[in-house]
mmCIF file of C-alpha atoms in Angstrom:
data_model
loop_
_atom_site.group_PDB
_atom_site.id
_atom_site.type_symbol
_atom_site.label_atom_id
_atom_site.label_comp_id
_atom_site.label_asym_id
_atom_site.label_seq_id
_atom_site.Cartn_x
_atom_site.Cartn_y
_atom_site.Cartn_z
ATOM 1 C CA UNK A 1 0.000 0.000 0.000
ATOM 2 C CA UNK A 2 1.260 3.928 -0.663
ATOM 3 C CA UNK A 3 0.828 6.467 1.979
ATOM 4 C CA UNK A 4 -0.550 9.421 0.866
ATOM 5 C CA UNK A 5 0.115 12.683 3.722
ATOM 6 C CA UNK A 6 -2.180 15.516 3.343
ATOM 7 C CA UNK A 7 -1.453 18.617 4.634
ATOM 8 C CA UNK A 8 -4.167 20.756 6.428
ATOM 9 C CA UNK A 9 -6.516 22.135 4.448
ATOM 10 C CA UNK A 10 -9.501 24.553 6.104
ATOM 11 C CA UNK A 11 -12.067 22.672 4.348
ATOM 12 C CA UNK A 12 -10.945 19.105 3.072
ATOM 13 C CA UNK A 13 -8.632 18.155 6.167
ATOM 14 C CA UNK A 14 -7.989 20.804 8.639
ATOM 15 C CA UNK A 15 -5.863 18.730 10.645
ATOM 16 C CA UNK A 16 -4.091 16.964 7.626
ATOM 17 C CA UNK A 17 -4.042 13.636 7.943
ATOM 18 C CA UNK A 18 -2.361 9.619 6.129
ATOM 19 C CA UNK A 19 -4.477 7.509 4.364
ATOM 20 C CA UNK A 20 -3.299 4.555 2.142
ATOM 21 C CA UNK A 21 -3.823 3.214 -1.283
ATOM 22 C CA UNK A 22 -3.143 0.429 -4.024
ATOM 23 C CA UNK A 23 -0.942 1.328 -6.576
ATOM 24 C CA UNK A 24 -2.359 2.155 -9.232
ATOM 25 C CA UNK A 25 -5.179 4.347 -7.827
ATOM 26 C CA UNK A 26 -5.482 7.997 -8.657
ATOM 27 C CA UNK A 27 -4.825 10.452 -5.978
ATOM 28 C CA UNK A 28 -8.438 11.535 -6.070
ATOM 29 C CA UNK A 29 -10.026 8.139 -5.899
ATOM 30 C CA UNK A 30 -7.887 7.228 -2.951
ATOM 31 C CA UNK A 31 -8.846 10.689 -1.123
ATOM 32 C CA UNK A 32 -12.609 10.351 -1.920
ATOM 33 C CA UNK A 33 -12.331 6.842 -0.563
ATOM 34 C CA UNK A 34 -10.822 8.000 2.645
ATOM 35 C CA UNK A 35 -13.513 10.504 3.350
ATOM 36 C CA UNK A 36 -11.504 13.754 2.276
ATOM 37 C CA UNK A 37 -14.049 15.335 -0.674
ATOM 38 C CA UNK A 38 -12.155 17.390 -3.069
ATOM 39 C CA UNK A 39 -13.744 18.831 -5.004
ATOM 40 C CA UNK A 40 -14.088 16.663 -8.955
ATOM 41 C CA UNK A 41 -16.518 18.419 -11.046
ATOM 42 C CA UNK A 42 -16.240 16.153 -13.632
ATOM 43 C CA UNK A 43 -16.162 13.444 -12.261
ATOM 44 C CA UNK A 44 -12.675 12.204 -12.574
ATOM 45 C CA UNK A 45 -12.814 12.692 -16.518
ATOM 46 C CA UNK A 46 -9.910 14.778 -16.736
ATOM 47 C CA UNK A 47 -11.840 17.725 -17.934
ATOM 48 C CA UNK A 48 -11.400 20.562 -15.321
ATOM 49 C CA UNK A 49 -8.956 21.758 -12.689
ATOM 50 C CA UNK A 50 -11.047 21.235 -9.245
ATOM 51 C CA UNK A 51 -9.460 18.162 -8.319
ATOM 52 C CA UNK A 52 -5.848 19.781 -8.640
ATOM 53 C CA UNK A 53 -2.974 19.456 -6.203
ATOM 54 C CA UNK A 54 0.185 20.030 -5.296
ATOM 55 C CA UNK A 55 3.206 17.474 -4.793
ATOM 56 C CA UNK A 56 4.920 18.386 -2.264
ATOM 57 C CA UNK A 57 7.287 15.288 -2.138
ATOM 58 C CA UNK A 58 6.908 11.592 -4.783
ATOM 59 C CA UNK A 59 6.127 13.821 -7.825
ATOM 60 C CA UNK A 60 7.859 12.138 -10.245
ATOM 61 C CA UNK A 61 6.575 8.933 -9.059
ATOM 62 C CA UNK A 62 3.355 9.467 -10.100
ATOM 63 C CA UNK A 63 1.997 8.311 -13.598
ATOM 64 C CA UNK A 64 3.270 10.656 -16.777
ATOM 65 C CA UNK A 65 1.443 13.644 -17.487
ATOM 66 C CA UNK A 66 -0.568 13.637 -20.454
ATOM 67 C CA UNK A 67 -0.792 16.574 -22.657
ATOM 68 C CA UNK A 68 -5.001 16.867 -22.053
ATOM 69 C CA UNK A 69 -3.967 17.292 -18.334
ATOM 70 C CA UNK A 70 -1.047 19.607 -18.737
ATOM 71 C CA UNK A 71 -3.315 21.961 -21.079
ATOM 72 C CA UNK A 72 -5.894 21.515 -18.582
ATOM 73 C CA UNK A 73 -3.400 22.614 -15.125
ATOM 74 C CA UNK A 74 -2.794 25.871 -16.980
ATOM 75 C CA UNK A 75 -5.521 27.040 -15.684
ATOM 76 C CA UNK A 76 -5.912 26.151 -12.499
ATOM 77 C CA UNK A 77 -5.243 28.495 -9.045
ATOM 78 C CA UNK A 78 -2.206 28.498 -7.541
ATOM 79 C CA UNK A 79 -0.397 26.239 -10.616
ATOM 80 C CA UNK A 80 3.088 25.353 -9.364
ATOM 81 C CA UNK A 81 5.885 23.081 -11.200
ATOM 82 C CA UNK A 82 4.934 19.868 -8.746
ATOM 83 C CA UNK A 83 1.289 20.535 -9.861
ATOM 84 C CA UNK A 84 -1.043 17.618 -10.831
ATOM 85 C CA UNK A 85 -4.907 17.015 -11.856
ATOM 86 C CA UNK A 86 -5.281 14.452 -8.332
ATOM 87 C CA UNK A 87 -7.433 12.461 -10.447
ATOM 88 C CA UNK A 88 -5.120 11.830 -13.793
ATOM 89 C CA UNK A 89 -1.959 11.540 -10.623
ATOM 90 C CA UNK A 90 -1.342 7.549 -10.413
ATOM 91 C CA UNK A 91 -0.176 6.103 -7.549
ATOM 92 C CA UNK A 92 3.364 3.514 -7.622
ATOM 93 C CA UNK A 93 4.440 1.948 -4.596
ATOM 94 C CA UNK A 94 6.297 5.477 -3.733
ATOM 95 C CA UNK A 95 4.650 7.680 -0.913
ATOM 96 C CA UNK A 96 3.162 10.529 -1.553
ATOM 97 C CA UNK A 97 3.412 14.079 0.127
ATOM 98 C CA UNK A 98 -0.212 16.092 -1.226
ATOM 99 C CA UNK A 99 -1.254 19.911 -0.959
ATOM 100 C CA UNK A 100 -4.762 20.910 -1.720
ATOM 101 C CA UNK A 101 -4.839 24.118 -3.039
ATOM 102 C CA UNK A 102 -6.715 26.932 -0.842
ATOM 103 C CA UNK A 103 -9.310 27.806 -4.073
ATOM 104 C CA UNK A 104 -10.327 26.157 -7.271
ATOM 105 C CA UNK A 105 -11.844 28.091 -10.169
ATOM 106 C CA UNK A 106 -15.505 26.018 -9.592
ATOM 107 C CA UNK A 107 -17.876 29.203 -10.262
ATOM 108 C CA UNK A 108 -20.707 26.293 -9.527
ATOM 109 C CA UNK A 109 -19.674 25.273 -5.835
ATOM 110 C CA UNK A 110 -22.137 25.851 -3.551
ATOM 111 C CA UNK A 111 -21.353 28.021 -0.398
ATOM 112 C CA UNK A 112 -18.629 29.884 -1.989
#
């Protein structure tokens, strides 16, 4: 199993937390799993930013980036260089290190 560490998030996982995973899982599918509901407005289709995070440590462990994804992270808040959509990020046996990202640019969330 991978760990995945979270770091606090207001919303998601204000205390941060460790969950686990198979390999070959996406990020998002292993947080949505574990309880932590990040936001995936299209439902894991790889066609919108909500579900992006950061890497903060295992980047390049994680599946290749494709270029629908990469096109896709351009527009998401806060895009850093360890960016990834969580669910197009594929788990290996490496741990994982993740950072949700304060905002996404979901105009149709409710309670914004």
């Amino acid at each position: 199993m991978t760990v995945i560490k979270i770091l606090p998030h207001p919303e998601y996982c204000p205390n941060g937390t460790q969950i686990t995973a198979s390999p070959g899982t996406s990020v998002c599918e292993a947080l949505l799993e574990n309880g932590i509901e990040i936001e995936h407005a299209c439902e894991l289709s790889c066609a919108c930013t909500t579900c992006h995070v950061v890497v903060r440590e295992g980047f390049s462990s994680l599946g290749e980036m494709d270029e629908s994804e990469e096109d896709l992270l351009d527009r998401a808040w806060g895009l850093e260089p360890q960016s990834r959509l969580s669910c197009q990020a594929i788990l290996s046996q490496t741990d994982v290190t993740i950072e949700i990202p304060k905002y996404t640019i979901n105009h149709a969330k409710e309670n914004h």
